[in-house]
Coordinates of C-alpha atoms in Angstrom, one line a residue:
Chain A
X184 CA 140.3 154.4 88.2
X185 CA 137.0 156.0 88.4
X186 CA 134.5 155.3 85.9
X187 CA 131.5 157.8 85.2
X188 CA 128.5 155.3 84.9
X189 CA 125.6 157.8 84.5
X190 CA 124.1 161.4 85.8
X191 CA 122.2 161.1 88.8
X192 CA 119.1 163.0 87.5
X193 CA 118.6 160.1 84.8
X194 CA 118.6 156.9 87.5
X195 CA 115.3 157.6 89.0
X196 CA 115.0 156.0 92.8
X197 CA 114.1 152.4 92.5
X198 CA 116.1 151.5 89.2
X199 CA 119.3 150.3 88.5
X200 CA 122.1 151.3 85.9
X201 CA 124.1 148.6 84.6
X202 CA 127.8 150.0 83.7
X203 CA 129.4 147.3 81.0
X204 CA 132.7 146.7 82.2
X205 CA 134.3 143.1 82.4
X206 CA 132.9 141.5 84.7
X207 CA 129.8 144.4 84.4
X208 CA 128.6 146.6 87.6
X209 CA 125.7 147.5 88.6
X210 CA 124.6 151.0 90.0
X211 CA 121.4 151.2 92.1
X212 CA 119.6 154.7 93.1
X213 CA 117.3 153.2 96.4
X214 CA 114.2 154.3 97.6
X215 CA 115.7 156.7 99.9
X216 CA 118.0 158.2 98.1
X217 CA 121.2 156.2 98.7
X218 CA 123.3 155.0 95.1
X219 CA 125.5 151.9 95.8
X220 CA 127.6 150.0 93.3
X221 CA 128.1 146.3 93.4
X222 CA 129.1 143.3 90.9
X223 CA 126.2 142.8 88.3
X224 CA 126.1 139.1 88.1
X225 CA 124.6 136.7 90.7
X226 CA 127.5 134.5 92.1
X227 CA 125.3 131.7 91.3
X228 CA 124.2 131.7 87.7
X229 CA 124.5 134.2 85.1
X230 CA 121.8 136.6 85.7
X231 CA 121.7 140.3 85.9
X232 CA 121.1 142.1 89.2
X233 CA 120.1 145.3 87.4
X234 CA 117.4 143.3 86.9
X235 CA 116.2 141.8 89.9
X236 CA 114.1 142.9 92.3
X237 CA 115.0 146.5 94.5
X238 CA 113.8 146.8 98.0
X239 CA 115.6 149.0 100.5
X240 CA 119.2 148.4 100.7
X241 CA 118.8 144.6 99.3
X242 CA 118.6 143.2 95.4
X243 CA 116.6 139.8 94.3
X244 CA 118.3 137.8 92.2
X245 CA 115.4 138.2 89.0
X246 CA 115.9 134.5 88.7
X247 CA 116.3 132.6 91.6
X248 CA 115.7 134.0 95.4
X249 CA 118.9 135.3 96.8
X250 CA 118.9 138.8 98.5
X251 CA 122.5 140.4 98.1
X252 CA 122.7 143.4 100.7
X253 CA 123.8 146.6 98.6
X254 CA 126.1 148.3 101.3
X255 CA 128.1 145.0 101.9
X256 CA 127.8 142.7 99.0
X257 CA 126.7 139.7 101.6
X258 CA 123.9 137.4 100.4
X259 CA 121.1 136.2 102.4
X260 CA 119.8 132.8 101.1
X261 CA 120.5 129.8 98.8
X262 CA 121.4 129.6 95.9
X263 CA 123.8 131.8 95.9
X264 CA 126.6 131.2 98.4
X265 CA 129.3 133.5 98.1
X266 CA 128.7 137.5 98.0
X267 CA 129.6 140.0 95.6
X268 CA 132.2 142.9 95.8
X269 CA 131.0 146.1 96.4
X270 CA 132.1 149.4 94.5
X271 CA 133.1 152.8 96.0
X272 CA 130.4 155.9 94.8
X273 CA 131.2 159.1 93.8
X274 CA 128.7 161.9 92.8
X275 CA 130.2 164.8 91.7
X276 CA 128.1 167.7 89.7
X277 CA 125.6 165.4 89.4
X278 CA 127.6 162.6 87.3
X279 CA 127.9 159.3 89.3
X280 CA 131.2 157.9 89.4
X281 CA 132.3 153.9 90.2
X282 CA 135.4 152.9 91.6
X283 CA 135.6 149.4 90.7
X284 CA 137.2 147.2 93.7
X285 CA 140.2 145.4 93.2
X286 CA 139.4 142.4 94.6
X287 CA 138.8 139.3 92.9
X288 CA 135.0 138.9 92.0
X289 CA 132.8 135.7 93.0
X290 CA 131.1 134.8 89.2
X291 CA 129.4 131.7 88.6
X292 CA 131.2 128.7 87.0
X293 CA 129.9 129.6 83.1
X294 CA 130.9 133.1 83.8
X295 CA 134.0 132.8 85.2
X296 CA 134.9 130.3 81.8
X297 CA 133.8 132.4 79.8
X298 CA 136.3 135.1 81.0
X299 CA 138.8 133.2 81.2
X300 CA 138.8 132.3 77.5
X301 CA 137.1 128.9 78.4
X302 CA 133.9 127.4 76.8
X303 CA 130.7 129.6 78.3
Chain B
X194 CA 111.1 126.1 124.6
X195 CA 114.3 124.0 125.0
X196 CA 114.2 121.2 122.3
X197 CA 113.1 121.8 118.6
X198 CA 113.0 118.7 115.9
X199 CA 113.4 119.8 112.5
X200 CA 111.7 116.8 110.5
X201 CA 112.9 117.0 107.1
X202 CA 116.5 117.6 106.0
X203 CA 116.1 119.1 102.3
X204 CA 116.1 122.8 101.3
X205 CA 113.0 123.5 103.8
X206 CA 113.9 122.0 106.6
X207 CA 117.4 123.9 106.5
X208 CA 115.2 127.0 106.1
X209 CA 113.6 126.1 109.2
X210 CA 117.1 125.5 111.0
X211 CA 118.5 128.7 109.8
X212 CA 115.3 130.7 111.0
X213 CA 115.3 129.0 114.3
X214 CA 118.8 130.6 115.0
X215 CA 118.7 133.8 113.2
X216 CA 115.0 134.6 114.9
X217 CA 116.9 133.7 118.4
X218 CA 116.3 130.0 119.5
X219 CA 119.2 128.9 121.6
X220 CA 118.0 125.3 122.7
X221 CA 118.5 121.8 121.7
X222 CA 118.2 121.8 117.4
X223 CA 117.9 118.3 115.9
X224 CA 117.2 117.7 112.2
X225 CA 116.2 114.4 110.6
X226 CA 116.5 113.5 107.5
X227 CA 115.6 110.2 106.1
X228 CA 118.3 110.9 103.0
X229 CA 121.8 110.2 104.1
X230 CA 122.9 113.7 102.4
X231 CA 123.3 117.1 104.2
X232 CA 120.7 119.5 102.6
X233 CA 121.6 119.8 98.9
X234 CA 119.6 122.0 96.2
X235 CA 117.3 119.7 93.8
X236 CA 116.6 122.6 90.6
X237 CA 119.7 121.6 89.2
X238 CA 119.2 117.6 89.3
X239 CA 117.4 117.7 86.2
X240 CA 119.5 120.5 84.3
X241 CA 123.2 121.1 85.1
X242 CA 123.6 118.0 87.6
X243 CA 122.2 115.8 85.1
X244 CA 124.2 117.3 82.4
X245 CA 127.2 117.0 84.1
X246 CA 128.2 120.6 84.1
X247 CA 127.7 120.4 88.2
X248 CA 129.1 118.1 90.6
X249 CA 127.8 117.1 93.9
X250 CA 129.6 119.4 95.9
X251 CA 128.2 122.0 94.1
X252 CA 124.4 121.0 95.2
X253 CA 125.3 121.4 99.2
X254 CA 123.1 124.5 100.3
X255 CA 125.5 124.9 103.6
X256 CA 127.8 127.6 103.0
X257 CA 131.4 127.0 104.2
X258 CA 131.5 127.1 107.8
X259 CA 128.1 127.5 108.8
X260 CA 127.3 126.0 112.2
X261 CA 123.3 125.7 113.1
X262 CA 124.8 123.9 116.6
X263 CA 122.2 120.8 115.0
X264 CA 122.0 117.7 115.6
X265 CA 121.5 115.9 112.2
X266 CA 120.5 112.7 112.2
X267 CA 120.6 111.5 108.4
X268 CA 119.4 108.3 107.1
X269 CA 116.8 107.7 109.2
X270 CA 113.4 108.0 108.4
X271 CA 110.5 109.2 111.1
X272 CA 107.8 106.7 111.6
X273 CA 105.5 108.6 113.9
X274 CA 104.7 111.5 116.2
X275 CA 103.6 111.0 119.5
X276 CA 101.5 113.8 120.7
X277 CA 101.0 113.0 124.1
X278 CA 104.9 111.9 124.5
X279 CA 105.5 114.8 122.0
X280 CA 108.3 113.0 120.6
X281 CA 108.9 111.9 116.9
X282 CA 109.9 108.3 116.3
X283 CA 112.3 107.1 114.2
X284 CA 113.0 104.1 112.1
X285 CA 115.4 102.5 114.3
X286 CA 113.2 102.4 117.2
X287 CA 114.5 105.9 118.6
X288 CA 112.3 108.3 120.3
X289 CA 113.3 112.5 119.9
X290 CA 111.4 114.3 122.8
X291 CA 110.6 117.8 121.7
X292 CA 108.9 120.5 122.8
X293 CA 108.7 122.2 118.7
X294 CA 108.1 120.2 115.7
X295 CA 109.2 121.6 112.3
X296 CA 107.1 118.9 109.5
X297 CA 109.1 119.3 106.4
X298 CA 109.0 115.8 104.9
X299 CA 108.2 116.8 101.3
X300 CA 106.9 115.4 98.6
X301 CA 107.6 111.6 96.8
X302 CA 107.5 111.3 92.8
X303 CA 104.8 109.0 91.7
X304 CA 105.7 106.0 90.1
X305 CA 104.1 103.8 87.1
X306 CA 102.1 101.2 88.3
X307 CA 103.7 98.1 87.3
X308 CA 107.4 99.2 86.2
X309 CA 109.0 97.8 89.8
X310 CA 112.5 96.0 89.3
X311 CA 112.2 97.0 85.6
X312 CA 115.7 98.6 84.6
X313 CA 115.9 101.8 82.4
X314 CA 112.5 103.1 84.4
X315 CA 113.7 106.1 86.4
X316 CA 112.1 109.0 88.6
X317 CA 113.5 112.0 89.4
X318 CA 113.3 113.6 93.0
X319 CA 116.5 112.8 94.7
X320 CA 120.1 112.8 94.4
X321 CA 120.7 109.1 94.4
X322 CA 117.5 109.2 91.5
X323 CA 119.8 111.8 89.8
X324 CA 123.0 109.7 89.6
X325 CA 121.5 106.8 88.3
X326 CA 120.0 108.5 85.7
X327 CA 122.8 110.9 85.2
X328 CA 124.9 107.5 84.2
X329 CA 121.9 106.0 82.0
X330 CA 122.1 109.0 79.9
X331 CA 125.7 109.5 79.3
X332 CA 125.2 106.3 77.5
X333 CA 122.2 107.1 75.4
X334 CA 120.0 105.6 73.4
X335 CA 116.0 106.4 72.8
X336 CA 114.5 108.1 75.9
X337 CA 110.8 108.3 76.2
X338 CA 109.7 110.6 78.9
X339 CA 106.5 110.3 80.2
X340 CA 104.4 113.8 81.4
X341 CA 104.9 116.6 80.1
X342 CA 105.2 118.9 83.0
X343 CA 108.3 121.0 84.2
X344 CA 110.6 117.7 85.7
X345 CA 109.6 115.8 82.5
X346 CA 110.3 118.8 80.0
X347 CA 113.8 119.8 81.9
X348 CA 114.8 115.7 81.7
X349 CA 113.8 116.0 78.1
X350 CA 115.6 119.7 76.8
X351 CA 119.1 118.2 78.9
X352 CA 118.6 114.9 77.3
X353 CA 118.2 116.3 74.0
X354 CA 121.4 118.8 74.6
X355 CA 123.4 115.5 75.5
X356 CA 122.2 113.8 72.2
X357 CA 120.0 111.3 72.9
X358 CA 116.8 110.7 70.8
X359 CA 114.0 111.9 73.4
X360 CA 110.1 111.4 73.2
X361 CA 107.7 113.3 75.5
X362 CA 104.6 111.7 75.7
X363 CA 101.8 113.6 78.1
X364 CA 98.4 112.6 78.6
X365 CA 96.4 116.0 78.6
X366 CA 95.8 117.7 75.1
X367 CA 97.9 120.5 75.9
X368 CA 101.2 120.2 78.4
X369 CA 101.4 122.5 81.5
X370 CA 97.6 123.6 81.0
X371 CA 97.5 123.4 84.6
X372 CA 100.2 125.3 85.4
X373 CA 99.8 127.9 83.2
X374 CA 97.0 127.2 80.9
X375 CA 96.1 125.8 77.7
X376 CA 97.4 129.0 75.6
X377 CA 100.6 129.3 77.2
X378 CA 100.9 125.6 78.1
X379 CA 100.9 125.3 74.6
X380 CA 103.5 128.1 74.0
X381 CA 106.1 126.8 76.2
X382 CA 105.8 122.9 75.6
X383 CA 106.4 124.0 71.5
X384 CA 109.8 124.5 72.7
X385 CA 110.5 120.4 72.4
X386 CA 109.3 120.5 68.7
X387 CA 111.2 123.3 67.9
X388 CA 114.4 121.1 69.0
X389 CA 113.1 118.4 67.2
X390 CA 111.8 116.5 70.5
X391 CA 108.7 114.5 69.6
X392 CA 105.6 115.3 71.7
X393 CA 102.3 113.5 72.0
X394 CA 99.8 114.9 73.5
X395 CA 96.2 113.9 74.7
X396 CA 97.4 109.6 74.8
X397 CA 97.4 108.2 77.9
X398 CA 100.5 104.9 79.1
X399 CA 99.4 101.5 79.1
X400 CA 102.4 100.4 80.4
X401 CA 105.7 99.3 79.7
X402 CA 107.6 96.6 77.7
X403 CA 110.6 94.3 78.0
X404 CA 111.7 91.5 80.2
X405 CA 113.8 92.6 83.0
X406 CA 115.3 96.0 81.1
X407 CA 112.5 98.0 79.6
X408 CA 112.4 98.2 75.7
X409 CA 109.3 100.2 74.6
X410 CA 106.3 102.7 76.3
X411 CA 102.9 100.9 75.4
X412 CA 100.2 103.7 74.5
X413 CA 96.5 103.4 75.2
X414 CA 95.8 104.4 71.6
X415 CA 97.9 100.9 70.6
X416 CA 101.2 102.7 69.7
X417 CA 104.5 101.1 70.9
X418 CA 107.2 103.6 71.4
X419 CA 110.9 102.0 71.8
X420 CA 112.7 102.8 74.0
X421 CA 116.1 102.4 76.0
X422 CA 115.6 104.8 79.1
X423 CA 112.3 106.0 80.6
X424 CA 111.5 108.8 82.7
X425 CA 108.4 108.6 84.7
X426 CA 107.7 112.8 85.2
X427 CA 103.8 112.5 87.0
X428 CA 103.7 114.5 89.9
X429 CA 104.4 113.8 93.7
X430 CA 102.3 112.9 96.4
X431 CA 103.3 114.5 100.3
X432 CA 105.7 112.3 102.2
X433 CA 102.9 112.4 105.3
X434 CA 101.9 108.8 105.9
X435 CA 104.0 108.8 108.9
X436 CA 101.4 111.1 110.5
X437 CA 98.8 108.8 110.3
X438 CA 96.6 108.5 113.5
X439 CA 99.3 111.8 115.0
X440 CA 96.3 114.1 115.4
X441 CA 97.8 116.8 112.8
X442 CA 95.3 117.3 110.3
X443 CA 96.0 115.7 106.8
X444 CA 94.6 117.1 103.5
X445 CA 96.8 116.6 100.6
X446 CA 98.9 117.2 103.0
X447 CA 99.5 118.8 106.5
X448 CA 96.5 120.9 106.5
X449 CA 98.1 124.3 107.7
X450 CA 97.2 127.9 108.3
X451 CA 98.9 131.0 107.0
X452 CA 101.0 130.9 109.1
X453 CA 102.1 127.2 108.6
X454 CA 100.5 126.3 111.9
X455 CA 99.4 122.7 111.7
X456 CA 96.2 121.1 114.3
X457 CA 98.2 120.2 116.9
X458 CA 100.0 123.0 119.4
X459 CA 103.8 123.2 118.8
X460 CA 103.8 122.3 115.5
X461 CA 104.1 123.4 112.1
X462 CA 104.7 122.2 108.4
X463 CA 106.4 123.9 105.5
X464 CA 107.7 122.9 102.4
X465 CA 106.1 120.4 99.5
X466 CA 104.2 118.5 102.5
X467 CA 102.6 121.6 103.5
X468 CA 99.0 122.8 102.5
X469 CA 99.2 126.5 103.5
X470 CA 95.6 128.3 104.0
X471 CA 96.2 131.1 100.8
X472 CA 93.6 133.8 102.2
X473 CA 93.8 135.5 98.2
X474 CA 92.3 132.3 97.4
X475 CA 90.6 131.8 100.4
X476 CA 91.3 127.9 100.8
X477 CA 93.8 125.8 101.6
X478 CA 96.9 125.4 98.4
X479 CA 99.9 122.6 98.3
X480 CA 102.5 124.8 96.7
X481 CA 105.7 122.7 95.5
X482 CA 108.0 125.2 94.9
X483 CA 111.4 126.0 95.8
X484 CA 111.1 129.6 96.8
X485 CA 107.9 128.5 99.0
X486 CA 110.3 126.3 100.8
X487 CA 113.2 129.0 101.1
X488 CA 110.7 131.7 102.3
X489 CA 108.0 130.1 104.4
X490 CA 109.7 128.6 106.9
X491 CA 110.8 132.2 108.3
X492 CA 106.9 132.7 109.1
X493 CA 106.0 128.9 110.4
X494 CA 109.3 129.3 113.0
X495 CA 107.9 132.6 114.1
X496 CA 105.0 131.1 115.0
X497 CA 105.9 128.0 116.4
X498 CA 108.2 130.2 118.7
X499 CA 105.8 132.6 119.7
X500 CA 103.3 130.0 120.3
X501 CA 100.9 130.9 117.4
X502 CA 100.4 134.6 118.8
X503 CA 101.7 136.2 115.6
X504 CA 99.8 137.7 112.7
X505 CA 100.8 135.8 109.2
X506 CA 101.7 138.2 106.6
X507 CA 100.4 137.8 103.1
X508 CA 103.5 136.0 101.4
X509 CA 104.3 137.0 98.1
X510 CA 102.7 135.5 95.0
X511 CA 104.2 132.0 94.5
X512 CA 106.9 131.7 92.2
X513 CA 108.9 129.2 90.1
X514 CA 111.2 129.1 87.2
X515 CA 112.4 126.7 84.7
X516 CA 115.6 126.2 82.0
X517 CA 114.4 124.0 78.7
X518 CA 116.2 124.4 75.9
X519 CA 118.3 127.2 76.8
X520 CA 115.1 129.7 77.3
X521 CA 114.5 130.7 81.1
X522 CA 110.8 130.7 82.1
X523 CA 110.1 132.7 85.1
X524 CA 106.1 132.1 86.5
X525 CA 104.5 133.9 89.4
X526 CA 100.7 134.2 90.7
X527 CA 98.0 131.8 89.9
X528 CA 96.7 130.9 86.5
X529 CA 93.5 129.3 87.4
X530 CA 90.9 132.0 87.7
X531 CA 92.1 134.1 85.1
X532 CA 90.0 135.6 82.3
X533 CA 92.3 136.6 80.3
X534 CA 96.0 136.3 78.8
X535 CA 97.4 139.2 76.9
X536 CA 100.9 139.0 75.6
X537 CA 102.8 142.4 76.4
X538 CA 106.1 141.8 75.3
X539 CA 108.0 139.5 72.9
X540 CA 106.5 136.9 70.2
X541 CA 104.7 133.7 71.2
X542 CA 106.7 132.5 67.7
X543 CA 110.3 133.7 68.8
X544 CA 109.7 131.3 72.4
X545 CA 110.3 134.9 73.8
X546 CA 107.3 136.4 75.8
X547 CA 106.2 138.4 78.5
X548 CA 102.4 137.3 79.3
X549 CA 100.2 138.7 81.9
X550 CA 96.9 136.8 83.3
X551 CA 94.2 138.7 84.5
X552 CA 90.7 138.3 86.0
X553 CA 88.3 141.3 85.5
X554 CA 90.9 143.3 84.4
X555 CA 93.4 142.7 87.3
X556 CA 96.5 140.9 87.3
X557 CA 96.5 137.6 89.0
X558 CA 99.7 135.9 87.4
X559 CA 102.6 136.9 85.1
X560 CA 104.8 134.1 82.6
X561 CA 108.3 135.7 80.9
X562 CA 110.1 133.5 78.7
X563 CA 113.9 135.1 78.2
X564 CA 112.2 138.2 79.8
X565 CA 113.8 138.9 83.3
X566 CA 114.3 142.2 83.4
X567 CA 110.4 143.2 82.5
X568 CA 109.1 139.8 84.7
X569 CA 110.9 141.3 87.4
X570 CA 108.8 144.5 87.0
X571 CA 105.5 143.0 86.5
X572 CA 106.4 140.6 89.5
X573 CA 106.9 143.1 91.8
X574 CA 103.4 144.9 90.3
X575 CA 101.6 141.5 91.0
X576 CA 102.6 141.7 94.6
X577 CA 101.2 145.0 95.1
X578 CA 98.1 144.6 93.1
X579 CA 97.3 141.2 95.2
X580 CA 98.6 142.1 98.7

């Protein structure tokens, strides 16, 4: 399913938009003008990558130092060890749409427990 | 270069080994560690691991299937560096000859004099320390933390959440005044009293009492604080004794250039044991931050592989984080030398703050409490302003 995220004109380069699906997804507009969507939650601990440090095609988790590649979802260094999912992005009539991946997400233990209905 | 020896097998050593392979080094790689464990992550030791929320498997730093084609010599201490033979001497008498050396031997927790052999007294630095302390905290009781720095504060926070009765004793009038300055140090350390943890400041510790097991902490003002468990969090000293006489210049750790090079050719140093030249400050500085141990080895390894022929880049301002009483604390830059601190967002009373430190109007540091988004923005600005 394609989910409308926001208008491209409302997302300046260098900024991110957090889409409140479950688990949340973030849309990044890079300084080069490309648009990518990845899972918003760092795979190490509950942190929103939309709050992170975007540089080129990489975003650094706002809490610790792991960087995720927006193109592949891969992680470069600890403390995170698992990649995030990447999602298909479509821009049509100035609107950004995201097709959320059907793969299982790599969520940090506390978030995974919460989504499973267990103790947070 | 045909053999590189990395001495130290924690985050800085592992990052160096990874950087070597990433930068195309294809020769023999020997990693020497004095602890028996594979590289593991330390930040959770005072938090999730101590609380029992993470296990030992969660601390492993290597990823599944990662193969650095390294020879791991674990549980063995390096005792010397022979500059003529170009070899690391090990405690069991072996010598590892190499062309290049990465020194990553870290720092060791300072002990309280006179606490030897007294049960119930702990420091927290290694996985083994954390295991012992975790088991003891699980039995409950009265905990006294000596030292209101970040490690002490995190242990106090974790123990409080576990239901222990906690007191923190700090010799300085304001905890964290060194890293954060007076005003912000006092706001962050107020988290203790917010949660009913006693904070005693401006008083030194005279000693400990107890026969075989500690039963109280004796203060210099004559008070005696009953204790079943004592954690000593009074800082760390660089592990560089083994380098004395080697020709590697030492000065509060291994004295390094802005690219990690030491006074000996073919030897670089990284992590908590290394005092790198800081071009922003104009002097050497030993920075005991996780992020430095993770980021700087790439530069040091580039120096080593290029024989010192690379221009060092300007590293990002130092950054660290802490989690206490459910509050995320983040700090970047250097508070020392700031002539003003202003709260840009949030309210100190709510312990929810974004504060910017400035010198002559220019930002030199930023502190966040539960403000990750704004903190990232300021951290970026700080890097740009001080580049």
